[in-house]
Amino acid sequence: MIRYMSEINEKKMLISIIGTLEAVKKGALSIAESEKFLFSPHMIDRLKEKNYRGSLIEILEKGCELEDIDSLLPQDLEKYIDGLKSEALEEMKKYEPFEQKFWI
């Protein structure tokens, strides 16, 4: 049961990552805001403490590079975001389907 709850939380985190990346891509959320919600060393440390999968942590670590990509290679930002979203979607496919009626 504990691992199942952990997987639910990991899957919710992937959903959050995908939504955050889409919001940044569409200009509804700034990169600075995305760093306050998800893409920060603080968040990564917290998730490592909770033993989240390394592959999910790697996606978050790459998300921490959004500001660097935007400042150094702004023409590549959209492609970078799309790549991260694809990684998150592929990672989500590794989880069992959620079968409960509600997640909360």
C-alpha positions as a LaTeX table, in Angstrom:
\begin{tabular}{lrrr}
\hline
Residue & $x$ (\AA) & $y$ (\AA) & $z$ (\AA) \\
\hline
Met1 & 0.00 & 0.00 & 0.00 \\
Ile2 & 2.83 & 2.42 & 0.84 \\
Arg3 & 4.48 & 1.98 & $-2.56$ \\
Tyr4 & 1.10 & 2.40 & $-4.24$ \\
Met5 & 0.59 & 5.78 & $-2.51$ \\
Ser6 & 4.10 & 6.77 & $-3.45$ \\
Glu7 & 3.39 & 5.93 & $-7.08$ \\
Ile8 & 0.20 & 7.99 & $-6.98$ \\
Asn9 & 2.19 & 10.96 & $-5.66$ \\
Glu10 & 4.87 & 10.47 & $-8.31$ \\
Lys11 & 2.22 & 10.34 & $-11.02$ \\
Lys12 & 0.63 & 13.53 & $-9.69$ \\
Met13 & 4.05 & 15.15 & $-9.75$ \\
Leu14 & 4.48 & 14.18 & $-13.41$ \\
Ile15 & 1.08 & 15.69 & $-14.19$ \\
Ser16 & 2.21 & 18.88 & $-12.43$ \\
Ile17 & 5.46 & 18.93 & $-14.38$ \\
Ile18 & 3.66 & 18.59 & $-17.71$ \\
Gly19 & 1.16 & 21.31 & $-16.81$ \\
Thr20 & 3.86 & 23.65 & $-15.56$ \\
Leu21 & 5.92 & 23.19 & $-18.70$ \\
Glu22 & 2.90 & 23.86 & $-20.90$ \\
Ala23 & 2.05 & 26.99 & $-18.89$ \\
Val24 & 5.62 & 28.27 & $-19.30$ \\
Lys25 & 5.57 & 27.48 & $-23.01$ \\
Lys26 & 2.30 & 29.39 & $-23.48$ \\
Gly27 & 3.47 & 32.36 & $-21.40$ \\
Ala28 & 0.89 & 31.83 & $-18.65$ \\
Leu29 & 3.63 & 31.12 & $-16.08$ \\
Ser30 & 7.08 & 32.63 & $-15.93$ \\
Ile31 & 10.19 & 30.53 & $-15.58$ \\
Ala32 & 10.81 & 32.24 & $-12.23$ \\
Glu33 & 7.38 & 31.12 & $-11.03$ \\
Ser34 & 7.97 & 27.58 & $-12.28$ \\
Glu35 & 11.11 & 27.51 & $-10.16$ \\
Lys36 & 9.08 & 28.45 & $-7.08$ \\
Phe37 & 6.57 & 25.66 & $-7.71$ \\
Leu38 & 8.67 & 22.79 & $-9.04$ \\
Phe39 & 11.99 & 23.37 & $-10.70$ \\
Ser40 & 14.26 & 24.08 & $-7.75$ \\
Pro41 & 17.00 & 22.32 & $-5.82$ \\
His42 & 14.77 & 22.57 & $-2.74$ \\
Met43 & 12.00 & 20.57 & $-4.41$ \\
Ile44 & 14.50 & 18.04 & $-5.70$ \\
Asp45 & 15.97 & 17.58 & $-2.23$ \\
Arg46 & 12.49 & 17.04 & $-0.73$ \\
Leu47 & 11.59 & 14.44 & $-3.32$ \\
Lys48 & 14.89 & 12.63 & $-2.89$ \\
Glu49 & 14.18 & 12.44 & 0.84 \\
Lys50 & 10.84 & 10.82 & $-0.01$ \\
Asn51 & 12.59 & 8.33 & $-2.33$ \\
Tyr52 & 10.95 & 9.46 & $-5.56$ \\
Arg53 & 12.18 & 7.69 & $-8.67$ \\
Gly54 & 15.48 & 8.89 & $-10.05$ \\
Ser55 & 14.00 & 9.35 & $-13.52$ \\
Leu56 & 11.43 & 11.81 & $-12.15$ \\
Ile57 & 14.17 & 13.66 & $-10.26$ \\
Glu58 & 16.18 & 13.90 & $-13.49$ \\
Ile59 & 13.26 & 15.58 & $-15.25$ \\
Leu60 & 13.03 & 18.13 & $-12.44$ \\
Glu61 & 16.77 & 18.73 & $-12.61$ \\
Lys62 & 16.49 & 19.42 & $-16.33$ \\
Gly63 & 13.60 & 21.78 & $-15.56$ \\
Cys64 & 15.98 & 23.76 & $-13.37$ \\
Glu65 & 17.87 & 24.60 & $-16.57$ \\
Leu66 & 14.96 & 26.48 & $-18.17$ \\
Glu67 & 16.31 & 29.88 & $-17.16$ \\
Asp68 & 19.75 & 29.05 & $-18.57$ \\
Ile69 & 18.27 & 27.86 & $-21.86$ \\
Asp70 & 16.09 & 30.96 & $-22.07$ \\
Ser71 & 19.01 & 33.33 & $-21.47$ \\
Leu72 & 21.63 & 31.54 & $-23.58$ \\
Leu73 & 19.59 & 29.87 & $-26.34$ \\
Pro74 & 16.13 & 31.46 & $-26.34$ \\
Gln75 & 15.42 & 30.07 & $-29.79$ \\
Asp76 & 15.70 & 26.56 & $-28.32$ \\
Leu77 & 13.45 & 27.07 & $-25.28$ \\
Glu78 & 10.25 & 25.75 & $-26.86$ \\
Lys79 & 12.04 & 22.67 & $-28.20$ \\
Tyr80 & 13.62 & 22.08 & $-24.77$ \\
Ile81 & 10.23 & 22.35 & $-23.06$ \\
Asp82 & 8.67 & 19.96 & $-25.57$ \\
Gly83 & 11.47 & 17.48 & $-24.93$ \\
Leu84 & 10.92 & 17.63 & $-21.17$ \\
Lys85 & 7.19 & 17.18 & $-21.61$ \\
Ser86 & 7.83 & 14.13 & $-23.78$ \\
Glu87 & 10.15 & 12.68 & $-21.14$ \\
Ala88 & 7.51 & 13.22 & $-18.45$ \\
Leu89 & 4.82 & 11.62 & $-20.60$ \\
Glu90 & 7.01 & 8.60 & $-21.31$ \\
Glu91 & 7.79 & 8.28 & $-17.63$ \\
Met92 & 4.09 & 8.41 & $-16.78$ \\
Lys93 & 3.47 & 5.41 & $-19.03$ \\
Lys94 & 5.60 & 3.31 & $-16.66$ \\
Tyr95 & 3.03 & 3.59 & $-13.88$ \\
Glu96 & 0.02 & 1.40 & $-13.33$ \\
Pro97 & $-3.35$ & 2.93 & $-14.24$ \\
Phe98 & $-5.05$ & 4.76 & $-11.41$ \\
Glu99 & $-8.09$ & 2.70 & $-10.50$ \\
Gln100 & $-9.60$ & 4.54 & $-7.54$ \\
Lys101 & $-12.64$ & 6.71 & $-8.05$ \\
Phe102 & $-10.94$ & 9.85 & $-6.67$ \\
Trp103 & $-7.34$ & 10.59 & $-5.85$ \\
Ile104 & $-8.04$ & 12.72 & $-2.78$ \\
\hline
\end{tabular}
